[in-house]
Short mmCIF file of C-alpha atoms and ligand atoms in Angstrom, two decimals:
data_model
loop_
_atom_site.label_atom_id
_atom_site.label_comp_id
_atom_site.label_asym_id
_atom_site.label_seq_id
_atom_site.Cartn_x
_atom_site.Cartn_y
_atom_site.Cartn_z
CA MET A 13 0.00 0.00 0.00
CA LEU A 14 2.88 2.35 0.77
CA ARG A 15 4.31 1.63 -2.66
CA ASN A 16 0.92 2.45 -4.23
CA VAL A 17 0.74 5.78 -2.36
CA LYS A 18 4.20 6.68 -3.65
CA ASP A 19 3.34 5.54 -7.20
CA GLN A 20 0.21 7.70 -7.21
CA TRP A 21 2.15 10.72 -6.00
CA TRP A 22 4.79 10.16 -8.71
CA LYS A 23 2.09 9.76 -11.35
CA ALA A 24 0.36 12.99 -10.34
CA MET A 25 3.48 15.06 -9.68
CA VAL A 26 5.93 13.84 -12.34
CA GLN A 27 4.57 11.42 -14.95
CA SER A 28 1.44 13.34 -15.86
CA ARG A 29 3.15 16.74 -16.06
CA GLY A 30 5.43 18.19 -18.70
CA ASP A 31 7.00 20.67 -16.27
CA VAL A 32 8.34 18.38 -13.50
CA VAL A 33 11.25 15.91 -13.58
CA GLY A 34 12.30 13.38 -10.95
CA ILE A 35 15.61 12.58 -9.25
CA ASP A 36 17.03 10.26 -6.61
CA SER A 37 19.72 11.94 -4.53
CA ALA A 38 22.06 10.71 -1.80
CA ILE A 39 20.86 10.04 1.75
CA ILE A 40 24.21 10.73 3.38
CA GLN A 41 25.31 14.25 2.60
CA ALA A 42 28.32 16.35 3.48
CA ARG A 43 28.21 18.58 6.51
CA ALA A 44 28.73 21.61 4.25
CA VAL A 45 25.31 21.02 2.70
CA TRP A 46 23.60 21.20 6.09
CA LYS A 47 25.62 24.19 7.18
CA ALA A 48 24.58 26.04 4.01
CA SER A 49 20.93 25.05 4.34
CA GLY A 50 20.83 26.26 7.94
CA HIS A 51 19.90 22.84 9.34
CA GLU A 52 23.04 22.48 11.43
CA ASP A 53 22.18 25.64 13.34
CA VAL A 54 18.41 25.72 13.48
CA PHE A 55 16.86 22.34 12.69
CA THR A 56 16.01 21.85 16.32
CA ASP A 57 13.03 21.10 18.52
CA PRO A 58 12.71 22.46 22.07
CA MET A 59 13.23 19.61 24.54
CA VAL A 60 12.40 19.55 28.26
CA GLU A 61 13.06 16.87 30.84
CA CYS A 62 10.68 16.05 33.68
CA ARG A 63 12.59 16.20 36.97
CA ASN A 64 10.14 13.75 38.50
CA CYS A 65 10.09 10.87 35.97
CA ASN A 66 13.00 11.82 33.67
CA ALA A 67 10.80 11.70 30.55
CA ARG A 68 12.25 13.75 27.69
CA LEU A 69 9.54 15.61 25.83
CA ARG A 70 9.07 17.97 22.93
CA LEU A 71 7.78 21.17 24.50
CA ASP A 72 5.94 22.57 21.46
CA LYS A 73 3.78 19.45 21.15
CA LEU A 74 2.57 19.32 24.76
CA ASP A 75 -1.13 20.02 25.46
CA ASP A 76 -0.14 21.74 28.71
CA PRO A 77 3.44 23.15 28.79
CA ASN A 78 3.48 22.90 32.61
CA GLN A 79 2.28 19.34 33.08
CA CYS A 80 4.18 16.12 32.33
CA PRO A 81 1.97 13.81 30.23
CA ASN A 82 4.03 10.84 31.46
CA CYS A 83 3.69 11.14 35.26
CA GLY A 84 1.03 13.86 35.52
CA LYS A 85 3.16 16.09 37.85
CA ARG A 86 3.06 19.86 37.33
CA ASP A 87 5.95 22.35 37.12
CA THR A 88 8.64 19.68 36.99
CA PHE A 89 10.23 20.62 33.67
CA THR A 90 13.83 21.72 33.18
CA GLU A 91 14.57 24.78 31.06
CA PRO A 92 14.00 23.92 27.35
CA LYS A 93 17.09 22.98 25.33
CA ASN A 94 17.30 23.10 21.54
CA PHE A 95 17.82 19.56 20.36
CA ASN A 96 19.14 19.09 16.80
CA LEU A 97 17.18 16.38 14.96
CA MET A 98 19.85 15.32 12.47
CA PHE A 99 21.51 11.91 12.76
CA LYS A 100 25.28 12.15 12.53
CA THR A 101 27.76 9.65 11.21
CA HIS A 102 31.25 9.64 9.66
CA ALA A 103 32.22 9.08 6.04
CA GLY A 104 35.40 7.03 5.72
CA PRO A 105 37.41 5.10 8.29
CA VAL A 106 38.32 7.98 10.60
CA GLU A 107 35.82 9.26 13.14
CA SER A 108 37.00 12.84 13.06
CA ASP A 109 35.19 16.15 12.90
CA GLU A 110 36.30 16.68 9.30
CA ASN A 111 34.57 13.44 8.34
CA LEU A 112 31.28 14.28 9.99
CA VAL A 113 28.26 13.80 7.69
CA TYR A 114 24.51 13.78 8.26
CA LEU A 115 21.66 11.54 7.18
CA ARG A 116 19.25 13.85 5.38
CA PRO A 117 16.36 15.20 7.49
CA GLU A 118 14.52 16.23 4.30
CA THR A 119 14.89 15.18 0.68
CA ALA A 120 14.71 18.82 -0.48
CA GLN A 121 18.41 19.68 -0.04
CA GLY A 122 19.33 16.84 -2.42
CA ILE A 123 17.24 18.67 -5.01
CA PHE A 124 18.88 22.06 -4.38
CA ILE A 125 22.43 20.75 -4.59
CA ASN A 126 21.61 18.94 -7.86
CA TYR A 127 19.51 21.81 -9.19
CA GLU A 128 22.01 23.16 -11.71
CA ASN A 129 22.89 19.74 -13.16
CA VAL A 130 19.25 18.78 -13.50
CA ARG A 131 18.25 22.12 -15.01
CA ARG A 132 21.07 22.09 -17.53
CA THR A 133 20.87 18.46 -18.64
CA ASN A 134 17.08 18.62 -19.04
CA ARG A 135 17.20 22.10 -20.64
CA LEU A 136 14.50 23.27 -18.21
CA LYS A 137 12.93 26.71 -18.43
CA LEU A 138 11.05 28.42 -15.61
CA PRO A 139 8.64 27.50 -14.21
CA PHE A 140 9.63 23.87 -13.55
CA GLY A 141 9.74 21.37 -10.73
CA ILE A 142 12.17 18.71 -9.49
CA ALA A 143 10.59 15.92 -7.47
CA GLN A 144 11.92 13.20 -5.24
CA ILE A 145 10.61 10.39 -3.06
CA GLY A 146 12.93 8.93 -0.49
CA LYS A 147 13.96 7.99 3.01
CA THR A 148 14.38 10.76 5.55
CA PHE A 149 15.76 10.59 9.07
CA ARG A 150 14.98 12.71 12.12
CA ASN A 151 16.02 11.93 15.63
CA GLU A 152 12.54 12.73 16.96
CA ILE A 153 12.35 13.33 20.71
CA THR A 154 8.97 11.63 20.99
CA PRO A 155 8.19 9.26 18.10
CA GLY A 156 4.80 7.58 18.19
CA GLN A 157 1.16 7.46 17.21
CA PHE A 158 1.78 4.46 14.93
CA VAL A 159 3.60 5.69 11.78
CA PHE A 160 2.57 9.31 12.28
CA ARG A 161 5.96 10.16 13.74
CA THR A 162 8.91 7.82 13.29
CA ARG A 163 12.67 8.40 13.20
CA GLU A 164 13.00 6.90 9.73
CA PHE A 165 10.26 7.72 7.24
CA GLU A 166 9.66 8.57 3.61
CA GLN A 167 8.98 11.94 2.11
CA MET A 168 7.48 12.88 -1.24
CA GLU A 169 8.78 16.36 -2.07
CA MET A 170 8.76 18.64 -5.06
CA GLU A 171 10.61 21.92 -5.43
CA PHE A 172 8.85 24.12 -7.97
CA PHE A 173 11.10 26.90 -9.29
CA CYS A 174 9.46 30.05 -10.65
CA ARG A 175 9.97 33.77 -11.16
CA PRO A 176 9.81 35.59 -7.79
CA GLU A 177 6.76 37.63 -8.75
CA GLU A 178 4.86 34.45 -9.71
CA ALA A 179 5.51 32.70 -6.40
CA PRO A 180 2.23 33.77 -4.70
CA SER A 181 0.06 32.38 -7.51
CA TRP A 182 2.02 29.09 -7.68
CA PHE A 183 1.74 28.84 -3.89
CA SER A 184 -2.02 28.88 -4.14
CA TYR A 185 -2.03 26.63 -7.25
CA TRP A 186 -0.09 23.92 -5.41
CA GLN A 187 -2.36 24.07 -2.40
CA ASP A 188 -5.33 23.26 -4.66
CA GLN A 189 -3.47 20.52 -6.51
CA ARG A 190 -2.34 18.81 -3.36
CA LEU A 191 -5.70 18.98 -1.62
CA ASN A 192 -7.33 17.48 -4.73
CA TRP A 193 -4.81 14.65 -4.75
CA TYR A 194 -6.01 13.41 -1.36
CA THR A 195 -9.71 13.72 -2.16
CA ASP A 196 -9.32 12.14 -5.61
CA LEU A 197 -7.77 9.11 -3.91
CA GLY A 198 -10.67 8.78 -1.52
CA ILE A 199 -10.15 10.97 1.56
CA ASP A 200 -13.39 12.64 2.66
CA SER A 201 -12.97 16.40 2.16
CA ASP A 202 -14.59 17.01 5.58
CA ASN A 203 -11.52 15.36 7.13
CA LEU A 204 -9.06 17.70 5.41
CA ARG A 205 -8.30 21.35 5.95
CA ILE A 206 -5.65 23.92 5.10
CA ARG A 207 -4.09 25.77 8.03
CA PRO A 208 -1.73 28.69 7.45
CA HIS A 209 1.28 28.85 9.81
CA GLY A 210 1.45 31.75 12.24
CA ASP A 211 4.58 33.95 12.10
CA ASP A 212 6.00 32.20 15.19
CA GLU A 213 5.78 28.78 13.50
CA LEU A 214 7.47 29.57 10.18
CA SER A 215 10.62 27.62 9.32
CA HIS A 216 13.86 29.56 8.90
CA TYR A 217 13.55 29.54 5.09
CA SER A 218 9.85 30.30 4.67
CA ALA A 219 7.93 33.40 3.57
CA GLY A 220 4.66 31.54 4.02
CA THR A 221 3.64 27.98 4.85
CA VAL A 222 0.35 26.15 5.06
CA ASP A 223 -0.24 22.68 6.39
CA ILE A 224 -2.73 20.30 4.87
CA GLU A 225 -4.19 18.76 7.99
CA TYR A 226 -6.17 15.56 8.49
CA ALA A 227 -8.67 14.86 11.27
CA PHE A 228 -6.61 12.20 13.07
CA PRO A 229 -8.23 10.42 16.06
CA TRP A 230 -6.35 12.81 18.40
CA GLY A 231 -7.39 15.93 16.45
CA TRP A 232 -6.29 17.93 13.40
CA ASP A 233 -2.64 17.29 12.58
CA GLU A 234 -0.20 17.81 9.72
CA LEU A 235 -0.26 15.61 6.65
CA GLU A 236 1.74 17.81 4.33
CA GLY A 237 3.44 21.20 4.43
CA ILE A 238 3.40 23.59 1.47
CA ALA A 239 5.94 26.37 1.75
CA ASN A 240 7.12 29.38 -0.16
CA ARG A 241 10.85 28.82 0.43
CA THR A 242 11.68 32.01 -1.49
CA ASP A 243 15.21 32.00 -2.96
CA PHE A 244 16.69 31.10 0.43
CA ASP A 245 18.19 27.73 -0.51
CA LEU A 246 19.68 28.64 -3.90
CA ARG A 247 21.19 31.80 -2.40
CA GLN A 248 22.66 29.91 0.54
CA HIS A 249 24.19 27.21 -1.65
CA THR A 250 25.58 29.85 -4.01
CA GLU A 251 27.18 31.66 -1.10
CA HIS A 252 28.61 28.55 0.50
CA SER A 253 29.77 26.73 -2.65
CA GLY A 254 30.86 29.67 -4.80
CA GLU A 255 28.81 28.22 -7.68
CA ASP A 256 26.46 30.81 -9.18
CA LEU A 257 23.00 29.24 -9.09
CA ARG A 258 21.18 32.21 -10.57
CA TYR A 259 18.91 31.58 -13.52
CA TYR A 260 19.60 33.32 -16.78
CA ASP A 261 16.52 34.40 -18.67
CA GLN A 262 17.40 34.82 -22.32
CA GLU A 263 14.33 36.80 -23.30
CA SER A 264 14.79 39.52 -20.73
CA ASP A 265 18.56 39.11 -20.43
CA GLU A 266 18.23 38.97 -16.63
CA ARG A 267 20.00 36.84 -14.08
CA PHE A 268 18.15 36.13 -10.83
CA PHE A 269 17.49 33.53 -8.15
CA PRO A 270 14.20 31.70 -8.77
CA TYR A 271 11.71 31.37 -5.92
CA VAL A 272 10.65 27.92 -4.79
CA ILE A 273 7.25 26.55 -3.85
CA GLU A 274 7.55 23.25 -2.04
CA PRO A 275 4.76 20.74 -1.41
CA SER A 276 6.31 18.32 1.10
CA ALA A 277 4.31 15.25 2.07
CA GLY A 278 5.04 12.22 4.22
CA ALA A 279 4.50 8.94 2.37
CA THR A 280 4.04 6.93 5.54
CA ARG A 281 1.88 9.59 7.16
CA SER A 282 -0.35 9.84 4.07
CA MET A 283 -0.71 6.07 3.99
CA PHE A 284 -1.86 6.21 7.61
CA ALA A 285 -4.53 8.82 6.72
CA PHE A 286 -5.72 6.82 3.69
CA LEU A 287 -6.00 3.74 5.90
CA MET A 288 -8.03 5.50 8.55
CA ASP A 289 -10.32 7.22 6.13
CA ALA A 290 -11.08 3.93 4.35
CA TYR A 291 -11.86 1.99 7.55
CA GLN A 292 -15.55 1.29 8.03
CA GLU A 293 -17.67 -0.94 10.17
CA GLU A 294 -21.04 -1.91 8.75
CA GLU A 295 -23.84 -4.16 9.84
CA VAL A 296 -24.63 -6.91 7.35
CA ALA A 297 -27.33 -9.50 8.15
CA GLY A 298 -27.00 -8.80 11.87
CA GLU A 299 -23.22 -9.13 11.85
CA LYS A 300 -20.45 -6.58 11.91
CA ARG A 301 -18.54 -6.27 8.62
CA ILE A 302 -15.17 -4.51 8.70
CA VAL A 303 -14.28 -3.12 5.32
CA LEU A 304 -11.45 -0.94 4.05
CA LYS A 305 -13.01 1.08 1.27
CA LEU A 306 -9.67 1.90 -0.29
CA ASP A 307 -9.42 3.32 -3.75
CA PRO A 308 -8.37 0.37 -5.97
CA ARG A 309 -5.23 2.31 -6.90
CA LEU A 310 -4.12 2.20 -3.27
CA ALA A 311 -5.40 -1.23 -2.21
CA PRO A 312 -2.52 -3.64 -1.52
CA TYR A 313 -4.27 -6.31 -3.59
CA GLN A 314 -6.68 -5.57 -6.41
CA VAL A 315 -7.98 -9.12 -6.89
CA ALA A 316 -8.37 -12.24 -4.76
CA VAL A 317 -8.92 -15.57 -6.49
CA LEU A 318 -10.85 -18.01 -4.35
CA PRO A 319 -11.54 -21.64 -5.31
CA LEU A 320 -14.86 -22.62 -3.72
CA SER A 321 -13.43 -25.81 -2.22
CA LYS A 322 -10.02 -27.30 -1.53
CA LYS A 323 -10.53 -30.06 -4.13
CA ALA A 324 -7.66 -30.31 -6.61
CA GLU A 325 -10.07 -30.08 -9.56
CA LEU A 326 -10.89 -26.50 -8.47
CA ILE A 327 -7.53 -25.46 -7.03
CA GLU A 328 -5.57 -26.11 -10.18
CA PRO A 329 -7.65 -24.07 -12.66
CA ALA A 330 -8.16 -21.33 -10.05
CA ARG A 331 -4.40 -21.05 -9.59
CA LYS A 332 -3.98 -20.75 -13.33
CA ILE A 333 -6.44 -17.85 -13.37
CA ALA A 334 -4.62 -16.16 -10.49
CA ASP A 335 -1.26 -16.56 -12.25
CA SER A 336 -2.64 -15.17 -15.50
CA LEU A 337 -3.62 -11.95 -13.69
CA ARG A 338 -0.35 -11.39 -11.84
CA SER A 339 1.39 -9.43 -14.56
CA ASP A 340 -1.24 -6.69 -14.27
CA TYR A 341 -2.42 -6.84 -10.66
CA MET A 342 -1.43 -7.77 -7.14
CA VAL A 343 -3.34 -11.01 -6.65
CA GLU A 344 -4.15 -12.94 -3.49
CA PHE A 345 -4.93 -16.65 -3.63
CA ASP A 346 -6.83 -18.06 -0.67
CA GLU A 347 -8.18 -21.58 -0.37
CA THR A 348 -8.74 -21.81 3.39
CA GLN A 349 -12.02 -21.65 5.36
CA SER A 350 -15.54 -20.93 4.14
CA ILE A 351 -16.10 -18.63 1.20
CA GLY A 352 -17.97 -16.15 3.46
CA ARG A 353 -14.98 -15.92 5.83
CA ARG A 354 -12.65 -15.43 2.89
CA TYR A 355 -14.75 -12.58 1.47
CA ARG A 356 -14.66 -10.88 4.88
CA ARG A 357 -10.90 -11.27 5.09
CA GLN A 358 -10.50 -9.58 1.71
CA ASP A 359 -12.93 -6.82 2.80
CA GLU A 360 -10.72 -6.16 5.82
CA ILE A 361 -7.60 -5.67 3.69
CA GLY A 362 -9.49 -3.63 1.12
CA THR A 363 -9.35 -5.98 -1.90
CA PRO A 364 -11.91 -4.48 -4.31
CA LEU A 365 -12.65 -7.69 -6.27
CA CYS A 366 -12.92 -11.38 -5.43
CA VAL A 367 -13.05 -13.97 -8.21
CA THR A 368 -14.61 -17.27 -7.19
CA PHE A 369 -14.05 -20.49 -9.09
CA ASP A 370 -16.78 -23.05 -8.29
CA PHE A 371 -17.92 -26.46 -9.55
CA ASP A 372 -20.06 -24.87 -12.29
CA SER A 373 -16.92 -23.11 -13.54
CA LEU A 374 -15.64 -26.52 -14.67
CA GLU A 375 -18.68 -26.79 -16.96
CA ASP A 376 -19.39 -23.23 -18.11
CA GLN A 377 -15.84 -21.77 -18.08
CA ALA A 378 -17.17 -18.81 -16.09
CA VAL A 379 -16.36 -17.35 -12.66
CA THR A 380 -18.10 -15.07 -10.19
CA ILE A 381 -16.80 -11.58 -9.52
CA ARG A 382 -17.82 -10.24 -6.12
CA TYR A 383 -17.51 -6.50 -5.46
CA ARG A 384 -16.20 -5.34 -2.06
CA ASP A 385 -18.28 -2.20 -1.63
CA THR A 386 -21.69 -3.43 -2.78
CA MET A 387 -21.15 -7.15 -2.11
CA THR A 388 -23.03 -7.83 -5.37
CA GLN A 389 -21.87 -10.52 -7.75
CA ASP A 390 -21.59 -11.00 -11.51
CA ARG A 391 -20.93 -14.11 -13.55
CA VAL A 392 -18.25 -13.58 -16.19
CA SER A 393 -16.69 -15.98 -18.68
CA VAL A 394 -13.02 -16.73 -18.04
CA ASP A 395 -11.97 -15.31 -21.44
CA ARG A 396 -13.57 -11.99 -20.57
CA LEU A 397 -12.29 -11.89 -16.99
CA SER A 398 -9.30 -9.64 -17.54
CA GLU A 399 -11.43 -7.09 -19.43
CA ALA A 400 -14.15 -7.22 -16.73
CA ILE A 401 -11.58 -6.66 -13.96
CA ALA A 402 -10.00 -3.72 -15.80
CA SER A 403 -13.34 -2.02 -16.26
CA ALA A 404 -14.47 -2.68 -12.65
CA LEU A 405 -11.23 -1.25 -11.25
CA ALA A 406 -11.41 1.80 -13.49
CA GLY A 407 -14.76 2.50 -11.78
P1 LIG B 4 6.23 18.18 12.80
O1 LIG B 4 5.91 19.62 13.15
O2 LIG B 4 5.04 17.26 12.91
O3 LIG B 4 7.46 17.64 13.44
P2 LIG B 4 7.34 19.20 10.39
O4 LIG B 4 6.47 20.42 10.19
O5 LIG B 4 8.69 19.34 10.92
O6 LIG B 4 6.52 18.13 11.23
P3 LIG B 4 8.00 18.95 7.65
O7 LIG B 4 9.42 19.29 7.85
O8 LIG B 4 7.08 19.97 7.05
O9 LIG B 4 7.39 18.40 9.01
O10 LIG B 4 7.95 17.60 6.82
C1 LIG B 4 7.08 17.39 5.72
C2 LIG B 4 6.23 16.15 5.93
O11 LIG B 4 7.05 15.02 6.26
C3 LIG B 4 5.24 16.26 7.07
O12 LIG B 4 4.07 16.93 6.66
C4 LIG B 4 4.97 14.82 7.39
O13 LIG B 4 3.99 14.26 6.52
C5 LIG B 4 6.30 14.16 7.12
N1 LIG B 4 7.03 13.96 8.37
C6 LIG B 4 7.79 14.86 9.04
N2 LIG B 4 8.34 14.31 10.14
C7 LIG B 4 7.91 13.02 10.17
C8 LIG B 4 8.16 11.90 11.04
N3 LIG B 4 8.97 12.01 12.09
N4 LIG B 4 7.56 10.73 10.76
C9 LIG B 4 6.75 10.58 9.68
N5 LIG B 4 6.49 11.59 8.81
C10 LIG B 4 7.07 12.78 9.04
#
């Protein structure tokens, strides 16, 4: 499912657009990169320690800044310390300061340091975007809430370079695009909102940021940040590397630093939101049915092939059908327990279609397709199965 979320993001942000290209940059990057980007100095969270229970906590995420959520005691916190979230390691055999490197805490810097190569080799003209999906590492003080906050996670980021005066309109364009992406893939729009950052929340590079928030069980919380990073990063890297990263506009014969609009989403966090939004409990014939109403593009399996009984005469042809579908779909094959139990199991993992091979199938060369959401069934001949599945999944 995580792979499907990432594939859908790539399809929407890179494949289907003529103005965005993709890259895959290094995870371990030189200290100089993180000095230039400002992360070494300011990529910190305020940490306090409870003098009573020794819990270490992130101050800006506490409901009550004077009460320890771990032991319940009040006024037990130490003075806040700025804790840098980057993981350090050393490149090469010597553990010296000169060899210090960091695991990236965002994929974005890999885009900025490759910007000039990518622009030149792809002959890109403003406005254009460079996108990347990849692992990111933050030494979070308090990881938790399932995969909402982990120390190793995946980001899906795009840096969209434009003329400075066009930045405000691209900022609002990308907010619409990104909100639509979530609703198109099934998230109820009532569970999404856009929240602008207050001045006190803005990152060191930002002239304006909004969060796309989701109604998580504990309240509204960030799913994705969209920021106007201005020309901060390209300027910083120019200053620190000595390489002129200004853009030359032939028509106007001007040289300037482009502005950057950045939609930055968490792959794992989005997957979590898609999962929760799809989860439903229904009552069917007096019994509870749990069903994940996932968009077929996100469901881990699109089709389950189920022989009605464990008899070899059914298993063999059913397996053949399953194998014939594997080049196009993720297919489950399940021969255990009653057919009703097996349908329910597929409902719970969000499989949109079940294909049942029964004793009649041996005679009529047809199978039953059962639809997850409506629980209705159709009889389809085996030769037309692939076509029927494609049209059912296309909705
Ligand atoms: P927070 O305030 O929650 O720590 P942030 O504002 O620092 O998050 P960004 O730097 O904007 O987060 O990161 C962009 C996206 O990356 C977030 O919207 C989120 O989806 C994802 N993300 C950030 N940190 C984590 C994490 N520790 N675990 C999982 N996903 C994360």
